[in-house]
Short mmCIF file of C-alpha atoms in Angstrom, two decimals:
data_model
loop_
_atom_site.label_atom_id
_atom_site.label_comp_id
_atom_site.label_asym_id
_atom_site.label_seq_id
_atom_site.Cartn_x
_atom_site.Cartn_y
_atom_site.Cartn_z
CA MET A 1 125.93 178.86 43.60
CA ILE A 2 128.76 181.49 45.01
CA SER A 3 131.56 179.19 44.26
CA VAL A 4 130.51 178.64 40.58
CA ILE A 5 130.12 182.71 39.41
CA TYR A 6 130.85 184.88 42.32
CA LEU A 7 134.56 185.25 40.35
CA ILE A 8 132.95 185.93 37.17
CA PHE A 9 130.42 188.20 37.80
CA LEU A 10 133.21 190.31 39.29
CA THR A 11 135.35 190.18 36.50
CA ASP A 12 132.25 189.48 33.98
CA ILE A 13 130.31 191.91 35.18
CA ILE A 14 131.31 194.20 38.33
CA GLY A 15 134.49 195.38 35.57
CA ILE A 16 137.20 194.38 38.54
CA ASP A 17 141.14 192.36 37.16
CA PRO A 18 141.53 188.73 37.85
CA ALA A 19 143.58 189.44 39.81
CA ILE A 20 142.29 192.12 41.63
CA ALA A 21 138.22 190.09 41.82
CA GLY A 22 141.01 187.21 43.55
CA THR A 23 142.05 188.88 46.26
CA VAL A 24 139.03 190.42 47.01
CA ILE A 25 137.86 186.72 47.73
CA PHE A 26 141.49 185.63 50.22
CA ILE A 27 140.64 188.63 52.00
CA SER A 28 137.18 187.42 51.95
CA LYS A 29 137.93 183.80 53.05
CA ALA A 30 140.65 184.04 55.42
CA TRP A 31 137.93 186.55 57.24
CA ASP A 32 135.53 183.35 57.04
CA ALA A 33 138.63 180.78 58.17
CA ILE A 34 139.68 183.31 61.45
CA ASN A 35 136.23 183.75 62.13
CA ASP A 36 134.93 179.77 62.03
CA PRO A 37 136.70 178.61 65.19
CA LEU A 38 135.89 181.36 66.77
CA MET A 39 132.33 180.79 66.04
CA GLY A 40 132.90 176.83 66.98
CA THR A 41 134.44 178.17 70.45
CA ILE A 42 131.34 180.21 70.92
CA SER A 43 128.74 177.45 70.34
CA ASP A 44 130.64 175.32 72.15
CA ASN A 45 129.95 177.41 75.36
CA THR A 46 126.92 178.85 75.08
CA ARG A 47 124.30 177.76 77.30
CA THR A 48 120.66 179.03 76.20
CA ARG A 49 117.03 177.67 77.18
CA ILE A 50 116.77 176.61 73.45
CA GLY A 51 120.54 175.52 73.02
CA ARG A 52 124.29 176.01 71.67
CA ARG A 53 123.31 175.60 68.34
CA ARG A 54 120.31 176.98 67.71
CA PRO A 55 120.39 180.86 68.31
CA TYR A 56 123.70 181.86 65.96
CA ILE A 57 121.51 179.53 63.19
CA LEU A 58 118.23 181.27 63.54
CA ILE A 59 119.50 185.20 63.46
CA GLY A 60 122.34 184.08 60.39
CA GLY A 61 119.25 183.16 58.80
CA ILE A 62 117.01 186.59 59.62
CA LEU A 63 120.19 188.20 58.20
CA LEU A 64 120.93 186.20 54.79
CA LEU A 65 118.72 187.92 53.01
CA PRO A 66 119.89 191.24 53.23
CA ALA A 67 123.83 190.16 52.87
CA LEU A 68 122.63 188.44 49.55
CA ALA A 69 120.28 191.45 48.27
CA LEU A 70 124.40 193.53 48.23
CA LEU A 71 127.10 190.87 47.09
CA TRP A 72 125.09 190.85 44.32
CA LEU A 73 124.35 194.36 43.41
CA PRO A 74 126.31 195.50 40.56
CA ILE A 75 127.35 198.42 41.82
CA ASN A 76 128.34 200.93 38.65
CA ALA A 77 131.25 203.23 40.70
CA GLU A 78 133.51 205.41 38.49
CA SER A 79 136.65 204.26 40.90
CA ASP A 80 137.64 200.71 40.28
CA PHE A 81 138.71 201.35 43.99
CA TRP A 82 135.56 201.55 45.21
CA LYS A 83 134.57 198.79 43.19
CA THR A 84 136.59 197.01 44.93
CA VAL A 85 135.63 198.64 48.54
CA TYR A 86 132.52 197.78 48.00
CA VAL A 87 132.30 193.83 46.87
CA LEU A 88 134.74 193.70 50.06
CA LEU A 89 133.28 195.04 52.51
CA THR A 90 129.39 193.40 51.04
CA TYR A 91 131.74 189.84 50.58
CA LEU A 92 132.97 190.23 54.13
CA PHE A 93 129.14 190.82 55.70
CA TYR A 94 127.98 188.02 53.69
CA PHE A 95 130.63 185.44 55.46
CA SER A 96 129.89 186.09 58.83
CA VAL A 97 126.53 185.81 58.53
CA ASN A 98 127.60 182.33 56.69
CA THR A 99 129.48 181.55 59.43
CA LEU A 100 127.14 182.48 62.33
CA ILE A 101 124.54 179.89 60.51
CA MET A 102 127.29 176.68 59.14
CA VAL A 103 129.79 175.94 61.85
CA PRO A 104 126.85 175.56 64.65
CA TYR A 105 124.75 174.14 61.72
CA SER A 106 128.10 171.46 61.09
CA SER A 107 128.81 170.60 64.67
CA MET A 108 124.48 169.54 64.80
CA SER A 109 125.56 166.49 62.70
CA ALA A 110 127.43 165.31 65.34
CA GLU A 111 125.06 166.04 67.85
CA VAL A 112 121.02 164.92 67.08
CA ALA A 113 121.57 161.46 67.67
CA THR A 114 124.35 159.26 69.69
CA ASP A 115 124.21 156.06 68.04
CA PHE A 116 126.27 155.48 64.99
CA HIS A 117 124.22 154.08 62.57
CA ASP A 118 121.31 156.83 64.11
CA ARG A 119 123.75 159.30 63.43
CA ASN A 120 124.95 158.38 59.31
CA LYS A 121 121.20 158.13 58.60
CA ILE A 122 121.07 161.33 59.77
CA ASN A 123 124.02 162.13 58.42
CA THR A 124 123.54 161.05 54.93
CA LEU A 125 119.73 162.70 54.88
CA ARG A 126 121.15 166.12 55.20
CA LEU A 127 123.93 165.43 52.83
CA VAL A 128 121.52 164.22 49.91
CA LEU A 129 119.32 166.86 50.21
CA SER A 130 122.64 169.21 51.18
CA LEU A 131 123.21 167.59 47.01
CA ILE A 132 120.14 168.42 45.92
CA SER A 133 120.60 172.48 47.00
CA THR A 134 124.17 172.02 45.63
CA ALA A 135 122.35 170.95 42.21
CA ILE A 136 119.69 173.59 42.29
CA CYS A 137 121.61 176.56 42.92
CA SER A 138 124.40 175.97 40.32
CA LEU A 139 122.79 174.53 37.95
CA VAL A 140 119.59 177.30 37.57
CA PRO A 141 122.20 180.38 38.17
CA SER A 142 124.57 178.76 36.36
CA LEU A 143 121.86 178.66 33.23
CA LEU A 144 120.87 181.53 34.47
CA PHE A 145 123.94 183.69 34.20
CA GLU A 146 124.42 181.90 30.33
CA MET A 147 120.95 183.94 29.66
CA VAL A 148 123.28 186.73 31.27
CA THR A 149 126.16 186.76 28.97
CA ASP A 150 124.66 185.88 25.66
CA ASN A 151 122.07 189.05 26.06
CA LYS A 152 118.92 186.18 26.57
CA LEU A 153 118.27 187.99 30.22
CA ASP A 154 118.87 191.41 31.22
CA TYR A 155 120.82 191.85 35.39
CA LEU A 156 118.27 192.94 36.72
CA THR A 157 115.14 190.18 36.60
CA PHE A 158 119.11 187.64 37.13
CA TYR A 159 118.99 190.10 40.55
CA PHE A 160 115.40 189.66 42.17
CA ILE A 161 116.13 185.71 41.21
CA LEU A 162 118.83 185.76 43.35
CA VAL A 163 118.01 187.33 46.31
CA PHE A 164 114.33 186.93 46.97
CA VAL A 165 114.37 183.79 45.60
CA PHE A 166 117.49 182.09 46.02
CA GLY A 167 117.56 184.23 49.48
CA ILE A 168 114.70 183.17 50.36
CA VAL A 169 114.87 178.93 50.07
CA PHE A 170 117.88 179.24 51.76
CA ALA A 171 116.78 181.63 54.42
CA VAL A 172 113.64 180.25 55.82
CA PRO A 173 114.68 176.29 56.30
CA HIS A 174 117.73 177.46 58.35
CA ILE A 175 115.08 180.17 60.44
CA LEU A 176 113.23 176.81 60.90
CA ILE A 177 115.79 174.30 62.31
CA GLY A 178 116.67 177.55 64.61
CA LEU A 179 113.44 177.57 65.91
CA PHE A 180 112.80 173.29 66.12
CA VAL A 181 115.34 171.34 65.49
CA LYS A 182 116.49 169.84 68.70
CA GLU A 183 119.93 169.58 70.37
CA ARG A 184 120.31 165.81 71.67
CA VAL A 185 123.98 165.83 73.16
CA LYS A 186 124.07 167.54 76.65
CA ALA A 187 127.18 170.70 77.12
CA GLU A 188 129.72 169.85 79.24
CA GLY A 189 129.64 171.93 81.85
CA GLU A 190 132.35 173.36 82.21
CA LYS A 191 133.54 176.02 80.04
CA LYS A 192 136.24 176.63 77.33
CA LYS A 193 139.02 179.25 77.05
CA LEU A 194 138.64 181.61 74.07
CA SER A 195 142.69 180.71 73.47
CA LEU A 196 144.68 179.65 69.87
CA LYS A 197 145.02 176.67 72.48
CA GLU A 198 141.31 175.39 72.50
CA PHE A 199 141.10 176.50 68.48
CA VAL A 200 143.95 174.44 67.27
CA SER A 201 143.95 171.45 70.48
CA PRO A 202 141.82 168.75 68.26
CA LEU A 203 144.61 168.74 65.62
CA LYS A 204 147.02 166.70 67.82
CA VAL A 205 144.48 164.07 67.21
CA LYS A 206 146.63 162.21 64.02
CA SER A 207 143.07 160.87 62.81
CA PHE A 208 141.69 164.69 63.24
CA ARG A 209 144.22 165.63 60.77
CA LYS A 210 143.62 163.00 58.46
CA LEU A 211 140.03 164.45 57.97
CA VAL A 212 140.99 167.27 57.56
CA TYR A 213 143.57 167.25 54.74
CA LEU A 214 140.85 164.40 53.12
CA TYR A 215 137.94 167.07 53.18
CA ILE A 216 139.99 170.18 51.97
CA CYS A 217 141.16 168.37 48.62
CA GLN A 218 137.94 167.30 47.99
CA ALA A 219 136.22 170.98 48.97
CA ILE A 220 138.93 172.77 47.46
CA THR A 221 139.21 170.46 43.86
CA LEU A 222 135.25 171.36 44.01
CA ASP A 223 135.65 175.04 44.57
CA ILE A 224 138.55 175.30 41.71
CA ALA A 225 136.37 173.16 39.44
CA SER A 226 133.18 175.60 40.21
CA ALA A 227 134.93 178.55 39.84
CA VAL A 228 136.34 177.48 36.81
CA ILE A 229 133.92 175.78 34.40
CA ILE A 230 132.44 179.01 33.31
CA TYR A 231 135.02 180.40 31.54
CA TYR A 232 136.11 176.76 30.79
CA ARG A 233 132.61 176.66 28.39
CA LYS A 234 132.65 180.48 27.26
CA TYR A 235 136.80 180.77 26.42
CA VAL A 236 137.70 177.19 26.11
CA VAL A 237 135.25 174.63 24.76
CA ASP A 238 131.95 175.38 23.84
CA ILE A 239 129.50 173.60 26.40
CA SER A 240 126.67 174.57 28.46
CA SER A 241 128.03 174.53 32.15
CA THR A 242 124.55 173.79 33.32
CA VAL A 243 125.15 170.50 31.51
CA PHE A 244 128.12 169.64 33.20
CA LEU A 245 127.78 170.79 36.50
CA GLY A 246 123.73 168.65 36.04
CA ILE A 247 125.87 165.84 34.67
CA PHE A 248 128.55 166.29 37.52
CA LEU A 249 126.08 166.84 40.58
CA GLY A 250 123.63 164.37 38.96
CA VAL A 251 125.86 161.17 39.78
CA GLN A 252 126.88 162.46 42.58
CA LEU A 253 122.91 162.53 44.16
CA ILE A 254 122.28 158.86 42.78
CA MET A 255 125.99 157.38 43.68
CA PHE A 256 124.32 158.09 47.61
CA ALA A 257 121.79 155.17 47.92
CA PRO A 258 124.92 152.81 46.95
CA ILE A 259 126.75 154.72 49.29
CA TYR A 260 124.66 155.36 51.77
CA HIS A 261 124.34 151.07 51.97
CA LEU A 262 127.84 150.75 51.86
CA ILE A 263 129.39 152.88 54.75
CA LYS A 264 127.07 150.41 57.55
CA THR A 265 129.55 148.12 56.38
CA LYS A 266 132.55 148.93 55.35
CA SER A 267 135.18 151.43 55.79
CA LYS A 268 134.10 155.74 55.00
CA THR A 269 138.18 155.86 54.12
CA LYS A 270 138.12 153.00 51.43
CA ILE A 271 134.30 154.22 49.78
CA TYR A 272 136.55 157.37 49.89
CA ARG A 273 139.59 156.65 47.99
CA PHE A 274 138.01 153.62 45.70
CA GLY A 275 136.50 156.15 42.74
CA LEU A 276 139.43 158.28 43.28
CA PRO A 277 141.77 156.88 40.48
CA LEU A 278 139.12 156.73 37.48
CA THR A 279 138.52 160.74 38.30
CA ILE A 280 142.07 161.64 37.91
CA LEU A 281 142.12 159.64 34.13
CA ALA A 282 138.79 161.19 33.36
CA ALA A 283 139.53 164.83 34.82
CA ILE A 284 143.02 164.96 32.38
CA GLY A 285 140.60 163.68 29.98
CA ILE A 286 138.67 167.28 30.21
CA ALA A 287 141.61 169.33 31.04
CA PHE A 288 143.22 168.37 27.69
CA TYR A 289 139.89 168.43 25.85
CA PRO A 290 140.29 169.65 21.94
CA GLN A 291 138.31 172.35 21.17
CA GLY A 292 135.99 172.20 18.17
CA ALA A 293 135.46 168.43 19.28
CA PRO A 294 132.09 166.80 19.58
CA VAL A 295 130.79 167.54 22.97
CA LEU A 296 129.70 164.01 24.17
CA PRO A 297 132.77 162.60 24.78
CA LEU A 298 134.09 165.55 27.17
CA TYR A 299 129.66 165.38 29.25
CA ILE A 300 131.34 160.46 28.90
CA PHE A 301 134.14 162.39 30.60
CA THR A 302 131.95 164.46 33.12
CA GLY A 303 130.59 161.74 34.65
CA LEU A 304 132.90 159.15 35.00
CA THR A 305 135.25 162.44 36.85
CA ALA A 306 131.77 162.55 38.71
CA LEU A 307 131.49 159.01 39.49
CA GLY A 308 134.68 158.42 41.17
CA PHE A 309 134.17 161.20 43.03
CA ALA A 310 131.22 160.56 44.60
CA GLY A 311 132.79 158.79 47.46
CA ALA A 312 135.35 161.70 48.05
CA GLN A 313 132.15 164.09 48.42
CA SER A 314 129.72 162.17 50.63
CA THR A 315 132.48 160.71 52.90
CA PRO A 316 133.91 163.30 54.75
CA TRP A 317 131.21 164.47 57.03
CA LEU A 318 130.54 161.49 57.65
CA MET A 319 133.44 160.77 59.01
CA PHE A 320 133.09 163.70 60.78
CA PRO A 321 130.78 162.41 63.86
CA ASP A 322 133.34 159.31 64.36
CA VAL A 323 136.32 161.46 64.59
CA VAL A 324 135.32 163.88 66.99
CA ASP A 325 134.67 160.90 69.02
CA ILE A 326 138.76 159.89 68.71
CA VAL A 327 139.14 163.40 70.13
CA THR A 328 137.37 162.84 72.84
CA LEU A 329 138.46 159.02 73.46
CA ALA A 330 142.08 161.48 73.41
CA ARG A 331 140.46 162.98 76.52
CA GLU A 332 140.48 166.52 74.60
CA GLY A 333 136.51 166.85 75.78
CA ARG A 334 134.04 167.07 72.95
CA LYS A 335 134.78 169.32 71.37
CA THR A 336 132.58 169.05 68.33
CA GLY A 337 131.85 173.21 67.95
CA THR A 338 135.58 173.37 67.58
CA CYS A 339 136.55 170.61 65.14
CA SER A 340 134.06 172.00 63.17
CA GLY A 341 135.11 175.20 63.80
CA ILE A 342 139.14 174.05 62.40
CA MET A 343 137.30 171.52 59.79
CA THR A 344 135.90 174.76 58.01
CA PHE A 345 138.68 177.02 59.12
CA ILE A 346 141.54 175.46 57.00
CA ARG A 347 139.06 174.28 54.14
CA THR A 348 138.58 178.53 53.87
CA ALA A 349 141.77 179.30 54.31
CA SER A 350 142.50 176.92 51.64
CA SER A 351 140.04 177.69 49.06
CA ALA A 352 141.25 181.18 49.71
CA PHE A 353 144.76 181.01 48.78
CA ALA A 354 142.91 178.78 45.22
CA ILE A 355 140.90 181.62 44.00
CA PHE A 356 143.32 184.30 45.26
CA LEU A 357 146.53 181.67 42.98
CA ILE A 358 142.74 181.49 40.25
CA GLY A 359 143.03 185.16 39.47
CA LEU A 360 146.76 185.52 39.29
CA ALA A 361 147.31 182.98 37.05
CA LEU A 362 144.31 184.02 34.90
CA GLN A 363 145.37 187.71 35.16
CA PHE A 364 149.11 186.39 34.42
CA THR A 365 148.46 184.41 31.29
CA GLY A 366 147.26 187.55 29.79
CA TYR A 367 142.81 187.24 30.56
CA ILE A 368 141.17 189.84 28.39
CA ASN A 369 137.31 191.44 30.76
CA PRO A 370 134.69 191.57 28.96
CA THR A 371 133.67 195.43 28.34
CA ASP A 372 130.96 197.39 27.32
CA ALA A 373 132.96 197.67 23.32
CA ASN A 374 134.71 193.67 23.48
CA PRO A 375 131.47 191.31 25.73
CA ASN A 376 132.68 188.40 24.35
CA PRO A 377 137.01 188.33 23.60
CA THR A 378 138.77 186.71 22.06
CA GLN A 379 141.08 184.94 25.05
CA PRO A 380 145.46 184.14 24.35
CA ALA A 381 146.50 180.84 24.19
CA SER A 382 147.66 181.56 27.57
CA ALA A 383 144.48 182.18 28.60
CA ILE A 384 143.26 179.06 27.44
CA PHE A 385 146.52 177.09 28.74
CA GLY A 386 145.70 178.52 32.27
CA ILE A 387 142.47 177.45 32.08
CA ARG A 388 142.69 174.46 31.39
CA PHE A 389 145.83 173.65 33.74
CA ILE A 390 143.41 175.05 37.12
CA LEU A 391 141.12 172.34 36.71
CA LEU A 392 143.96 169.12 35.91
CA PHE A 393 145.63 170.81 39.03
CA GLY A 394 142.60 170.21 40.96
CA PHE A 395 141.10 166.69 40.01
CA SER A 396 144.52 165.45 39.49
CA ILE A 397 146.86 166.35 41.47
CA LEU A 398 144.73 166.94 44.82
CA MET A 399 142.79 163.83 43.95
CA LEU A 400 146.30 161.73 44.65
CA VAL A 401 146.94 163.60 47.13
CA ALA A 402 143.53 162.76 48.93
CA PHE A 403 144.32 159.16 47.73
CA PHE A 404 147.40 158.12 49.03
CA ILE A 405 146.38 159.25 52.69
CA SER A 406 142.73 158.20 53.06
CA LYS A 407 144.82 154.87 53.35
CA ARG A 408 146.76 155.46 56.60
CA LEU A 409 143.28 156.27 58.08
CA ARG A 410 142.05 152.93 58.55
CA LEU A 411 137.79 153.81 59.90
CA SER A 412 135.42 150.83 59.60
CA PRO A 413 132.36 150.30 62.17
CA ALA A 414 133.20 147.97 64.52
CA LEU A 415 136.21 151.07 65.47
CA SER A 416 133.45 153.80 66.40
CA ASN A 417 131.60 151.05 68.12
CA ASP A 418 134.32 150.11 70.26
CA ILE A 419 135.36 154.31 71.01
CA LYS A 420 131.64 154.53 71.53
CA ARG A 421 131.88 152.09 74.66
CA LEU A 422 134.80 153.16 75.91
CA ASN A 423 134.14 156.82 75.98
CA GLU A 424 131.00 156.30 78.09
CA LYS A 425 133.38 153.66 80.68
CA LEU A 426 135.35 156.92 80.97
CA ASP A 427 132.73 159.44 81.21
CA GLU A 428 131.17 157.68 83.98
CA GLY A 429 135.08 157.40 85.33
CA MET A 430 134.57 153.53 85.29
CA GLU A 431 138.22 151.69 84.98
CA LEU A 432 138.43 149.59 81.12
CA ASP A 433 139.36 146.15 81.92
CA VAL A 434 143.07 144.21 81.09
CA GLU A 435 140.56 143.41 77.46
CA GLU A 436 138.98 146.90 77.14
CA ALA A 437 142.19 148.26 77.87
CA GLU A 438 144.74 147.15 75.55
CA LYS A 439 142.00 147.87 72.92
CA TYR A 440 142.12 151.69 74.05
CA LEU A 441 146.06 151.35 73.68
CA GLN A 442 145.65 149.93 69.97
CA ILE A 443 144.18 152.90 69.34
CA LYS A 444 146.13 155.12 70.91
CA LYS A 445 148.95 153.99 69.06
CA GLU A 446 146.72 154.15 65.73
CA PHE A 447 143.85 156.86 65.78
CA ILE A 448 145.17 159.13 68.53
#
C-alpha cells in the first residue's frame, strides 16, 4: 500500500514537488535503514518470559493504527515548508513502528522450526499469506486512489478506509503473534554488544552477501514498479493500474504451489533465476508500449513479466534460514536477528536511494504537479520518457544483475542438511570425523 500510492499521494494530493517528495522518502527510509540492524541486535539480546521477538511485535501492532492515521492525513498547510515537515515526521514515526514489527517478525521465520522441510513449509505458508495480503493491500488502495483522482470518491472516505479498515487488518495479526506465537529456538546465553562490528559481521560470509544482493535486486524492482505504475497508468498508457497489479500479483500467487514443490528437491537459486530472461524481455515490452495501442497485449506482457519474476520474488526469504545456518557454521553465532536487520537495512537504504532518484527523475524531466485549476495536466514528452525508463531500469537492468549473482550461490537441500549436521556437532563441542572435516572445508571454501 505504502509503496504503491505514497509517492503520488505526496505529489498529487499534498502538492509537494517530486524532488522534495523523493527527498522525504529518502530521509525516512535512511532512518529506517539505521534502525533495522539496531532492532535486530536489540531483539537478539532481549530475554523475556515470552521470548526475544514477541514483545516488539506486540508493541508495534498496538502503535500501527495511530501511525497510519497520521501518515495519510491530508495536511493542508499554507506553506510548502510545513507540509514537508509534517509528512517527514509522520513518515519517520511510521517507519519506526514498522521496524518494531518487521525485523523481529522476519527473524522468527528462521526460529519457529529447525528442520529443513518444516522451515520450508512454514516460510512458504508465511510468504503465501504475505502475498495475498500484498495483493489486497495493493489492489484495493490502487483502485480507491483511481476513484479519488477521477472524482468518484471523496478523500475523507478514502482516508477512513486506509486507516481503520486496513489499519485494523494490519494491526490485529501482529498483536496476536505477539501474544501467542512460540519461539522454538533458544536464545544463546551470552548477549551481543551493540556495535558496528556486530552489525556487519555476517557480511563477512560470502553466501550472506550474495543473498543480500539477490534480495535487494528483486525488492527494489518491486519498489520502483509500485511507485511508478500509477504515474504510468495516469500519464503514459491509459490502463487500469488495479488490473495491472492484479495480473502481476495473481500470477505470483498461482506460482507459489509449483515453487513450493520445487524447493523440496531443487536449488533455490536456480528457481530464483529460471524465469528472469522472460521477465526482462516482457518488461522491455511494457516500458516501450506505444500510447493509444490496444491494452490487451500490455496485460499479456504484464503476466509474462510476473511469471518470470515469481521465483525471484518468493525465494530470498526461503533461502534466509539456510544462509543463517551458513553464518552459524562460520562460528559467528546464531545471529538471526542481526542478519534480518542487515537484510532490511540494506534493502531499505537501497530502496530509499531508488525512490529519491525517481523523484529527481520526475522533477528534472519536467513533471507537472496537478493543481485545483488543472487536476489532470498533460505531461511533456520528457516526463513520459522518464517514467518509461524508470520501469525499464527496474525490471531489466536490476534483474539482469541478479541473474548472474544467483549463478554464484549454489544452495541445495543436501547442502542445507549437511550444514545442519555440522552445526549440531560443533555446537555440542564434538570433533568432526575425517569425512565431516573434508565436507566442512569444502563448504567453508565455497560458501563462507
